[in-house]
Amino acid sequence: MRKIIILLLLISILFSIIGCQRTNTDEKEIFTPGTYEGEGNGHNGKIKLEVTVDGNQIKTIDVKEHNETAGITDSAFNRLPAEIIEQQTVAIDMVTGATSTSKGILEAVKSALLAAGASEADITKAPTKKDVTGQLIEKNADVIVIGTGGAGMSAAADVIKAGGTVIIIDKMPTVGGNTILAGSAMNAASPEVQKLQEMPASQVIAIEELLALEPKDEYMAKWQEEIKADMKEYKAKGATYLYDSPALHKLQTYVGGDYVGNPKLIEIYGNKALDAVNYLKELGTEWSPNILAAVGATWTRSHQPVKSSGSNGSAFVLPQLKFVEDNGGEVLVEHKAEELIVENGRVVGVKGTKSDGTPFDFRGNKGVILATGGFAANVEMRQEYNKHWANLDETVRTSNPSSATGDGIIMAKAIGANLVDMEWIQLVTGSGKGTFTASILNNIYVNIIGERFINEDARRDHLSQAVLSQPRSMFWLLTDGHTTIDTLGGYAVDGTLIDDRVDNTQLFKGDTIEDLATQIGIDPVTLQKTIDQYNEAVVKGNDILGRKVFDKQFSKPPYYAGIGVAVIHHTMGGVKIDENAQVIDTSGNPIPGLYAAGEVAGGIHGSNRLGGNAITDIVVFGRIAGENIMK
Ligand code: ADP
């Protein structure tokens, strides 16, 4: 196993003042003094550390090696070793949002302490409860941003660029929200880069089908005209490269959302998409030259950060965070916003509570930007607004963190904001340990009898509906060496090694199709026939299920299979915003001082968001909110 040592973090916390620590007053020594190695399982693999003890005290904890995701897990590494030393126990609370990493750290420290001769009882005493609830905290800045996902970070960065001061808060102990967990990519038409790839004939047909649609309004007609003119030139040149343009991106976004989205917002969105990619590049995100198609993207325009930029999600949040912190922005975690403060009809701040119970009241001279994300993890809201899925109760899993509870929507509604498109809730099929990449590539979906049942380049709602109607509401996601080795370099989208997942029996691996089929309980002859048909479609472009976006043939061993299900992924609806990202009230007027961006806002993706469109949305509208609130 190739081990990546990301961590050079050396936590050497020596408390010189004995009073800082709980001391064991027992005469008997509980440890054999010395330094001991410990190991635990984190989210992405082993966490290794060293613990130094004297006769009855834990003195230092040095984390030596881990492969956990930067940004998401920093708070666990910063906080837990210090707390263990302060409290002299491993029975301390895990860090919300980084629970797997927390478990790994606690397990590693515990194993070192047991090796030092401690008994379980010696090191699992209940910690001393601290009562730290304090006086009301009051702060002031030009702008208060609520939420540290991609939208909040981009908004905060642009407030600073416009010369403002900013406080950005998050209720979780870690920054990044749902964005930092994203495995997907960022859609933007970038014709000069896309030209380096070929366009299969099936994709030319897809464009022609879009051009043949009856335009719904002047925006759609304009986009179609632009593409028509481009395609005329393209054909006259005898071109075969991958065509794309902002107009095609906008048209697909509008059509893919069944014309429910607001074309005025989509117009801005498509025009600013490439700027958003370049803006992240300026802040430090390194982009791979390989443009892929995210699951549900319906086109090959998904930009992927290179692996050295961290996980995909980190690359969409951490560059802005660095900019904000380097330029005087105040980033406060564990601050939960509870109520918008309105004075004389204007939003002037936010009230809330820190996780230790301390109340706060933060004022923004220019106002507040809501960037609190969606409500995929709020079962009550899912059930209140869902009209299109048979069931979205607590038995239906979500890919979102527990923080995605729609707080911003609730707070804005309470002061009169209008909500739009709330009934549209997206389920996605590519998520979890059975997944390799959030891109389509040459991945194939088969049901438990080994047959394909859907064009894998379909919209996410169609994919999810199709999966839910299969036996056991599941599918096998198949992939091959072209994807796992050539494109992914052995790593799955969340940074874990694909072959480690095979060892953990989360994935299956076979040297031949027959071998793989046998392992997953499918008739090898049926599976081989499915693969043969698929490979023929890659060459001829005549897929019986209508797939049009292809990569390579499914032909390079080893072959892999992972279990796939449909999970709740994105909520398209939210507060209504205008072209300036200002929140609109139920009478159609902008609410002074209140802006919103990202998943908390509705109106762009309509009934169905295209895969890879969310990251673009949060950066584009985050920036628009930041710029406009400062005007
Ligand atoms: P987006 O993709 O729109 O940027 P994310 O889900 O990535 O949204 O981020 C939203 C962030 O907002 C999360 O980090 C979440 O913890 C935070 N958040 C949600 N509700 C609150 C709240 N009431 N107070 C402070 N932060 C919140």
XYZ file of C-alpha atoms and ligand atoms in Angstrom:
658
model
C 0.000 0.000 0.000
C 1.344 3.364 -1.005
C 1.249 5.494 2.041
C 0.871 9.176 1.847
C 2.194 11.138 4.722
C 0.170 14.304 4.591
C 0.723 15.142 8.157
C 3.775 16.876 9.378
C 1.756 18.165 12.258
C 3.671 17.625 15.452
C 1.598 18.230 18.469
C 3.896 18.453 21.374
C 1.908 19.863 24.185
C 3.884 20.057 27.335
C 2.053 21.536 30.227
C 4.643 23.074 32.465
C 2.074 24.160 34.994
C 0.937 21.056 36.783
C -2.299 22.808 37.702
C -3.385 22.723 34.055
C -3.896 18.991 34.230
C -5.954 16.561 36.171
C -3.513 14.571 38.204
C -3.873 11.019 39.326
C -3.498 11.180 43.019
C -3.196 7.413 43.302
C 0.116 6.332 44.740
C 0.314 3.474 42.263
C 1.717 4.266 38.844
C -0.600 3.456 35.972
C 1.892 3.688 33.112
C 5.391 2.414 32.559
C 7.144 5.681 31.659
C 8.264 5.998 28.044
C 7.086 6.710 24.488
C 4.629 4.314 22.859
C 3.314 3.952 19.326
C -0.422 3.776 18.691
C -2.492 3.076 15.620
C -6.169 3.617 14.769
C -8.429 3.511 11.726
C -9.483 6.921 10.439
C -11.714 7.732 7.482
C -9.028 7.269 4.837
C -6.807 4.657 6.486
C -4.418 4.282 9.412
C -3.614 7.087 11.832
C -0.256 6.568 13.564
C 0.958 8.517 16.550
C 3.292 8.421 19.537
C 2.279 9.008 23.127
C 4.728 9.853 25.885
C 3.770 9.081 29.480
C 5.367 9.275 32.898
C 4.246 7.123 35.785
C 0.725 8.430 35.920
C 0.298 11.153 33.311
C -0.100 11.425 29.563
C 2.488 14.057 28.656
C 2.585 14.429 24.848
C 0.813 13.097 21.768
C 2.636 13.382 18.442
C 0.658 12.501 15.313
C 3.133 10.899 12.937
C 1.206 9.790 9.894
C -2.277 9.895 8.415
C -4.151 10.199 5.147
C -7.181 12.149 6.378
C -8.564 14.998 4.292
C -7.071 18.405 5.023
C -9.547 21.027 6.148
C -12.294 18.604 7.136
C -10.267 16.920 9.839
C -7.941 19.678 11.061
C -10.122 20.430 14.057
C -9.966 16.793 15.215
C -6.166 16.785 15.083
C -5.933 20.186 16.729
C -8.424 19.532 19.461
C -8.413 15.897 20.551
C -4.756 15.417 21.585
C -4.907 18.622 23.635
C -8.132 17.556 25.328
C -6.847 14.058 26.078
C -3.808 15.566 27.807
C -5.887 18.119 29.673
C -8.487 15.596 30.794
C -6.141 12.547 31.098
C -8.748 10.284 29.492
C -9.689 9.024 26.048
C -13.396 9.166 26.936
C -13.894 12.553 25.326
C -16.412 13.731 22.744
C -15.678 13.243 19.084
C -15.500 16.271 16.837
C -18.781 16.593 14.917
C -18.168 16.495 11.185
C -14.926 14.558 11.666
C -16.178 11.534 13.584
C -14.281 8.818 11.699
C -11.036 10.740 12.138
C -11.851 11.360 15.809
C -12.497 7.651 16.349
C -9.166 6.847 14.686
C -7.251 9.302 16.897
C -8.910 8.058 20.106
C -8.321 4.433 19.105
C -4.646 5.165 18.361
C -4.057 6.967 21.671
C -5.846 4.222 23.540
C -3.730 1.495 21.947
C -0.544 3.373 22.917
C -1.749 3.814 26.507
C -2.693 0.152 26.812
C 0.789 -0.713 25.516
C 2.146 1.549 28.280
C 0.544 -0.786 30.782
C -2.658 1.138 31.614
C -5.900 -0.661 32.252
C -9.028 0.250 30.301
C -10.520 1.789 33.475
C -7.451 4.001 34.065
C -7.814 5.788 30.732
C -11.563 5.968 30.166
C -12.620 8.034 33.182
C -15.394 10.542 32.544
C -13.926 13.979 31.751
C -14.493 16.909 34.085
C -17.440 18.932 32.851
C -16.488 22.513 32.081
C -19.014 25.275 32.406
C -17.812 27.817 29.920
C -21.054 29.557 29.014
C -20.098 33.196 28.838
C -21.476 36.699 28.485
C -23.064 37.839 25.220
C -20.379 38.300 22.556
C -20.868 41.350 20.348
C -18.940 41.943 17.146
C -19.202 44.158 14.138
C -17.943 44.040 10.535
C -19.119 45.283 7.150
C -20.612 41.895 6.337
C -21.569 38.788 8.290
C -21.486 35.613 6.198
C -23.297 32.569 7.608
C -21.823 29.258 6.407
C -18.283 28.291 5.443
C -18.986 26.079 2.418
C -17.981 27.120 -1.083
C -20.652 29.826 -1.343
C -19.801 31.434 2.001
C -16.066 31.332 1.390
C -16.382 32.837 -2.101
C -18.720 35.524 -0.771
C -16.356 36.389 2.090
C -13.378 36.558 -0.278
C -15.210 38.972 -2.557
C -16.314 41.175 0.334
C -12.626 41.546 1.154
C -11.736 42.165 -2.493
C -14.318 44.943 -2.519
C -12.553 46.549 0.456
C -14.883 45.313 3.208
C -14.376 43.607 6.530
C -16.029 40.243 7.102
C -16.902 37.762 9.825
C -17.786 34.302 8.530
C -19.379 31.852 10.936
C -20.260 28.166 10.909
C -22.191 26.058 13.396
C -19.883 23.066 12.868
C -16.406 22.655 14.379
C -14.973 22.261 10.876
C -15.144 24.580 7.886
C -16.265 23.593 4.405
C -19.793 22.251 4.876
C -21.102 19.936 2.229
C -18.808 21.497 -0.358
C -15.632 20.128 1.189
C -17.090 16.616 0.945
C -17.828 17.021 -2.758
C -16.345 14.416 -5.017
C -17.699 15.963 -8.124
C -16.281 18.599 -10.369
C -16.986 22.100 -11.604
C -18.803 22.635 -14.857
C -17.804 25.423 -17.179
C -17.597 25.674 -20.923
C -13.931 26.122 -21.621
C -13.842 25.617 -25.401
C -10.103 26.069 -25.826
C -9.341 23.194 -23.450
C -12.281 21.036 -24.552
C -11.127 21.320 -28.178
C -8.272 18.972 -27.323
C -10.813 16.138 -26.964
C -12.814 14.391 -29.672
C -16.615 14.540 -29.853
C -18.381 11.274 -30.713
C -21.108 11.462 -33.373
C -23.662 10.639 -30.666
C -22.940 13.994 -28.977
C -23.503 15.871 -32.243
C -26.938 14.230 -32.306
C -27.506 15.333 -28.694
C -26.864 18.955 -29.718
C -29.216 18.638 -32.671
C -31.940 17.314 -30.377
C -31.515 20.338 -28.095
C -31.702 22.720 -31.043
C -34.913 21.089 -32.236
C -36.722 21.894 -28.972
C -39.418 24.560 -29.015
C -37.894 27.611 -27.243
C -39.724 28.453 -24.027
C -38.689 32.092 -23.920
C -36.351 34.673 -25.409
C -33.378 33.403 -23.387
C -33.694 29.868 -24.665
C -34.211 31.094 -28.241
C -31.040 33.197 -27.979
C -28.969 30.292 -26.634
C -30.230 28.026 -29.431
C -29.391 30.666 -32.068
C -25.850 31.024 -30.771
C -25.279 27.273 -30.804
C -26.809 26.942 -34.275
C -24.382 29.503 -35.641
C -21.449 27.776 -33.940
C -22.474 24.355 -35.245
C -22.797 25.695 -38.778
C -19.197 26.831 -38.611
C -18.141 23.605 -36.857
C -19.623 21.439 -39.612
C -18.276 23.662 -42.392
C -14.783 23.127 -40.966
C -15.325 19.361 -40.826
C -14.400 19.589 -37.126
C -14.462 16.560 -34.835
C -13.374 18.166 -31.554
C -15.567 18.421 -28.453
C -17.813 21.450 -28.881
C -18.949 23.534 -25.941
C -19.990 27.106 -25.239
C -21.645 29.068 -22.414
C -24.832 28.960 -24.516
C -24.829 25.138 -24.590
C -24.130 25.017 -20.849
C -27.064 27.371 -20.160
C -29.383 25.518 -22.518
C -28.585 22.148 -20.949
C -28.987 23.581 -17.448
C -32.417 24.990 -18.343
C -33.641 21.933 -20.259
C -32.107 19.542 -17.695
C -34.145 21.317 -14.992
C -37.361 21.056 -17.054
C -37.560 24.864 -17.559
C -38.298 25.311 -13.840
C -35.115 27.352 -13.254
C -35.088 31.120 -13.747
C -33.461 31.812 -17.158
C -32.273 35.241 -15.970
C -30.175 33.572 -13.270
C -29.045 30.817 -15.651
C -27.861 33.485 -18.103
C -25.593 34.999 -15.443
C -24.554 31.564 -14.220
C -23.395 30.364 -17.650
C -21.633 33.618 -18.494
C -19.611 33.624 -15.291
C -18.822 29.892 -15.050
C -15.379 30.001 -16.631
C -14.486 33.134 -14.643
C -15.250 31.129 -11.516
C -12.870 28.332 -12.575
C -10.154 30.917 -13.264
C -10.855 32.722 -9.995
C -10.203 29.516 -8.043
C -7.057 29.004 -10.092
C -5.830 32.472 -9.119
C -6.435 31.584 -5.482
C -4.441 28.360 -5.789
C -6.599 25.529 -7.148
C -4.681 23.521 -9.724
C -6.894 22.155 -12.476
C -6.312 18.927 -14.349
C -6.257 19.413 -18.146
C -8.581 16.404 -18.348
C -12.194 17.563 -18.694
C -14.657 14.831 -17.693
C -18.416 14.409 -17.437
C -19.717 14.284 -13.843
C -22.539 11.815 -13.171
C -25.678 13.591 -14.385
C -23.687 16.343 -16.124
C -24.984 15.264 -19.548
C -21.879 16.849 -21.140
C -18.103 16.615 -20.931
C -17.377 19.959 -19.235
C -16.519 19.025 -15.637
C -13.212 20.492 -14.453
C -11.370 18.414 -11.873
C -8.721 19.704 -9.495
C -5.451 17.763 -9.564
C -4.945 15.442 -6.638
C -2.244 17.621 -5.086
C -4.945 20.268 -4.507
C -6.350 17.878 -1.865
C -9.712 16.150 -2.239
C -11.928 17.744 -4.878
C -14.024 19.343 -2.163
C -11.004 20.876 -0.409
C -9.980 22.525 -3.655
C -13.375 24.264 -3.797
C -13.133 25.756 -0.278
C -9.614 25.982 1.108
C -8.116 28.429 -1.427
C -10.827 30.982 -0.543
C -10.386 30.256 3.187
C -6.687 31.007 2.925
C -7.409 34.249 1.092
C -9.980 35.272 3.705
C -7.709 34.469 6.653
C -4.657 36.079 5.055
C -6.625 39.258 4.455
C -8.098 39.871 7.857
C -11.368 37.945 7.598
C -12.528 36.465 10.900
C -13.548 32.801 10.608
C -15.500 31.486 13.598
C -16.603 27.858 13.856
C -19.084 26.470 16.404
C -21.207 29.611 16.070
C -24.754 28.669 15.177
C -26.871 31.437 13.654
C -30.446 31.328 14.943
C -32.154 34.554 14.005
C -31.667 37.404 11.573
C -31.794 40.824 13.216
C -34.053 43.265 11.374
C -34.128 46.963 12.229
C -36.274 49.440 10.316
C -36.948 46.861 7.613
C -33.263 46.139 7.064
C -31.250 43.026 8.003
C -28.451 44.318 10.211
C -27.017 41.194 11.772
C -27.515 37.784 13.246
C -28.042 36.335 16.693
C -27.039 32.865 17.718
C -25.300 30.597 20.185
C -21.822 29.114 20.372
C -21.586 25.387 20.923
C -20.582 26.016 24.567
C -23.832 27.920 25.099
C -22.448 31.452 24.882
C -24.836 33.782 23.020
C -23.595 36.122 20.289
C -24.914 39.156 18.424
C -22.957 40.050 15.286
C -23.767 43.176 13.279
C -22.972 43.803 9.613
C -22.884 47.459 8.489
C -23.800 46.349 4.979
C -25.830 43.313 5.973
C -25.756 39.527 6.026
C -25.053 36.857 3.406
C -26.783 33.509 3.893
C -24.649 30.608 2.671
C -26.029 27.879 4.911
C -26.511 25.164 2.277
C -29.533 22.943 1.659
C -31.863 20.770 3.734
C -31.058 17.225 2.578
C -30.389 16.185 6.202
C -33.608 17.676 7.594
C -36.168 14.852 7.464
C -39.048 17.087 8.509
C -38.393 19.607 5.765
C -37.862 16.851 3.195
C -41.250 15.448 4.039
C -42.932 18.827 4.188
C -41.823 19.881 0.714
C -41.386 16.608 -1.215
C -43.974 16.045 -3.933
C -42.129 13.830 -6.356
C -40.599 10.879 -4.520
C -42.618 8.103 -2.927
C -40.748 8.410 0.345
C -38.005 10.624 1.765
C -38.312 9.736 5.450
C -35.411 8.877 7.751
C -34.965 5.472 6.063
C -33.666 7.202 2.932
C -29.983 7.984 3.340
C -28.357 11.273 2.403
C -24.869 11.965 1.137
C -24.926 15.299 3.004
C -23.411 16.044 6.421
C -25.750 16.422 9.398
C -25.378 20.213 9.137
C -27.536 20.427 5.996
C -30.712 21.256 7.888
C -32.028 24.237 5.932
C -31.387 26.749 8.767
C -30.888 29.669 6.375
C -34.159 28.929 4.613
C -35.976 28.808 7.955
C -34.390 32.059 9.209
C -35.083 33.906 5.948
C -38.661 32.649 5.754
C -39.239 33.889 9.293
C -38.540 37.469 8.170
C -40.675 37.280 5.025
C -38.391 35.827 2.329
C -40.051 34.076 -0.570
C -39.101 30.438 -1.228
C -38.943 28.846 -4.685
C -38.759 25.311 -6.118
C -38.798 23.719 -2.652
C -40.469 20.538 -3.915
C -37.468 19.591 -6.046
C -35.160 17.308 -4.084
C -32.375 15.458 -5.847
C -31.320 11.869 -5.298
C -28.024 10.717 -6.735
C -26.738 7.277 -7.633
C -22.970 7.699 -7.422
C -22.093 8.146 -3.760
C -20.532 6.189 -0.926
C -18.040 3.362 -0.650
C -19.301 1.568 -3.766
C -18.274 4.508 -5.943
C -14.968 5.141 -7.658
C -15.388 8.533 -9.239
C -18.155 11.091 -9.554
C -17.579 11.118 -13.320
C -19.334 8.985 -15.907
C -16.214 7.800 -17.814
C -16.713 4.217 -18.999
C -18.617 3.203 -15.873
C -21.562 0.865 -16.368
C -24.653 0.284 -14.205
C -26.035 -3.261 -14.138
C -28.816 -4.700 -12.031
C -28.534 -7.850 -9.941
C -29.101 -10.035 -12.979
C -26.263 -8.373 -14.837
C -28.206 -6.277 -17.325
C -27.917 -2.546 -18.000
C -31.155 -0.711 -17.327
C -30.414 3.000 -17.956
C -28.143 5.171 -20.052
C -25.470 6.061 -17.493
C -25.151 9.608 -18.888
C -28.773 10.367 -17.918
C -29.981 13.094 -15.587
C -29.687 12.316 -11.892
C -33.442 12.117 -11.339
C -33.782 9.625 -14.187
C -30.857 7.565 -12.891
C -32.314 7.512 -9.379
C -35.823 6.629 -10.552
C -34.372 3.790 -12.626
C -32.365 2.451 -9.679
C -35.355 2.615 -7.333
C -37.344 0.471 -9.760
C -34.708 -2.288 -9.957
C -34.924 -5.413 -7.803
C -33.711 -4.527 -4.268
C -33.485 -0.858 -5.402
C -29.778 -1.300 -6.047
C -27.279 -1.690 -8.853
C -23.707 -2.766 -9.404
C -21.438 0.035 -10.535
C -18.814 -1.537 -12.782
C -15.535 0.039 -13.752
C -12.268 -1.097 -15.314
C -8.555 -0.353 -15.444
C -9.003 2.549 -17.890
C -10.778 4.435 -15.116
C -9.194 3.091 -11.932
C -5.587 3.050 -13.109
C -5.288 5.477 -16.041
C -7.659 8.212 -14.878
C -7.753 7.843 -11.109
C -4.232 6.568 -10.437
C -5.610 3.978 -8.015
C -7.463 6.465 -5.787
C -11.218 6.738 -5.381
C -12.853 10.124 -5.346
C -12.711 10.505 -1.537
C -8.958 9.928 -1.440
C -9.042 6.291 -0.320
C -7.069 3.665 -2.225
C -9.407 1.590 -4.374
C -7.530 -1.612 -3.553
C -7.796 -0.874 0.182
C -11.556 -0.823 -0.272
C -11.333 -4.206 -1.962
C -9.417 -5.476 1.080
C -12.176 -4.072 3.302
C -14.743 -5.902 1.112
C -16.395 -2.618 0.153
C -15.559 -3.334 -3.496
C -15.022 -6.436 -5.609
C -12.150 -6.927 -8.027
C -11.688 -9.539 -10.760
C -9.038 -10.167 -13.395
C -11.704 -11.228 -15.879
C -15.371 -10.396 -16.379
C -16.168 -13.994 -15.456
C -14.203 -13.743 -12.225
C -15.948 -10.494 -11.243
C -19.399 -11.851 -12.183
C -18.868 -14.918 -10.005
C -17.810 -12.825 -7.026
C -20.919 -10.629 -7.181
C -23.304 -13.484 -7.849
C -24.188 -12.647 -11.461
C -24.307 -15.156 -14.327
C -20.959 -14.639 -16.166
C -22.505 -15.242 -19.598
C -25.122 -12.536 -19.037
C -22.555 -10.052 -17.781
C -20.192 -10.757 -20.684
C -23.055 -10.198 -23.144
C -23.874 -6.871 -21.437
C -20.256 -5.752 -21.675
C -19.951 -6.828 -25.325
C -23.067 -4.854 -26.256
C -21.775 -1.817 -24.389
C -18.372 -1.984 -26.112
C -20.040 -2.168 -29.496
C -22.032 0.966 -28.624
C -18.819 2.818 -27.697
C -17.509 2.165 -31.203
C -20.723 2.592 -33.184
C -22.534 5.117 -30.982
C -25.736 3.051 -31.233
C -26.457 2.331 -27.589
C -29.793 0.560 -27.190
C -30.413 2.550 -24.002
C -29.536 5.841 -25.682
C -26.244 6.641 -23.963
C -24.414 9.371 -25.869
C -21.501 10.394 -23.653
C -18.822 7.721 -23.936
C -15.241 7.390 -22.843
C -13.293 4.212 -23.620
C -14.390 0.625 -24.085
C -14.881 -1.442 -20.946
C -11.938 -3.691 -21.673
C -8.962 -3.117 -19.402
C -8.490 -5.401 -16.387
C -8.722 -5.423 -13.475
C -12.487 -5.069 -13.356
C -14.258 -3.696 -10.284
C -17.811 -3.686 -8.919
C -19.343 -1.620 -6.113
C -22.884 -1.546 -4.760
C -24.873 1.558 -5.672
C -28.105 2.960 -4.234
C -29.959 6.252 -4.641
C -29.355 8.760 -1.818
C -30.627 12.275 -1.170
C -28.000 14.649 -2.433
C -29.156 18.172 -3.196
C -32.137 20.406 -2.595
C -32.777 22.592 -5.635
C -35.205 24.937 -3.896
C -34.460 27.682 -1.416
C -34.795 31.386 -0.859
C -35.653 33.444 -3.899
C -32.823 35.701 -5.105
C -32.484 38.269 -7.870
C -29.580 38.763 -10.290
C -27.624 40.544 -7.505
C -28.103 37.573 -5.159
C -30.337 39.740 -2.984
C -33.137 37.879 -1.212
C -36.655 38.629 -2.475
C -39.634 38.813 -0.125
C -43.096 37.362 -0.636
C -44.258 40.652 -2.217
C -41.495 40.516 -4.814
C -39.259 43.196 -3.267
C -35.569 42.816 -2.335
C -35.010 42.568 1.426
C -32.513 45.320 2.317
C -29.301 43.932 3.763
C -29.996 40.255 2.999
C -28.195 38.264 0.305
C -28.017 34.521 -0.310
C -25.849 32.220 -2.396
C -25.322 28.520 -2.953
C -27.661 25.692 -2.052
C -29.656 27.884 0.354
C -30.925 29.792 -2.702
C -33.338 28.405 -5.290
C -34.030 29.264 -8.905
C -31.055 28.073 -10.918
C -31.252 24.313 -11.227
C -35.018 23.963 -11.579
C -36.387 20.470 -11.103
C -33.044 18.720 -11.492
C -29.484 19.940 -11.034
C -26.915 18.770 -13.561
C -23.954 16.976 -11.984
C -21.005 19.371 -11.630
C -23.250 22.467 -11.745
C -23.404 23.043 -7.967
C -19.785 24.031 -7.459
C -20.046 26.543 -10.277
C -23.263 27.904 -8.773
C -21.806 28.404 -5.300
C -18.700 30.187 -6.532
C -20.509 32.333 -9.126
C -23.322 33.446 -6.827
C -21.139 33.555 -3.718
C -18.988 36.119 -5.512
C -22.023 38.026 -6.805
C -23.396 38.239 -3.251
C -20.022 39.422 -1.883
C -19.610 42.078 -4.570
C -23.158 43.392 -4.453
C -23.583 43.629 -0.705
C -20.580 45.963 -0.727
C -22.092 48.277 -3.349
P -22.904 25.648 -0.168
O -22.570 24.481 -1.044
O -24.125 26.340 -0.595
O -21.724 26.527 0.065
P -22.456 23.982 2.152
O -23.395 22.934 2.580
O -21.177 23.581 1.536
O -23.278 25.008 1.243
O -22.095 24.876 3.414
C -23.063 25.380 4.266
C -22.422 25.633 5.615
O -23.327 26.374 6.419
C -22.088 24.374 6.391
O -20.739 24.396 6.770
C -23.004 24.435 7.620
O -22.423 23.892 8.774
C -23.227 25.923 7.752
N -24.466 26.245 8.476
C -25.702 25.720 8.264
N -26.582 26.247 9.121
C -25.901 27.121 9.903
C -26.244 27.980 10.997
N -27.478 27.998 11.486
N -25.271 28.714 11.547
C -24.005 28.687 11.081
N -23.617 27.882 10.082
C -24.544 27.122 9.488
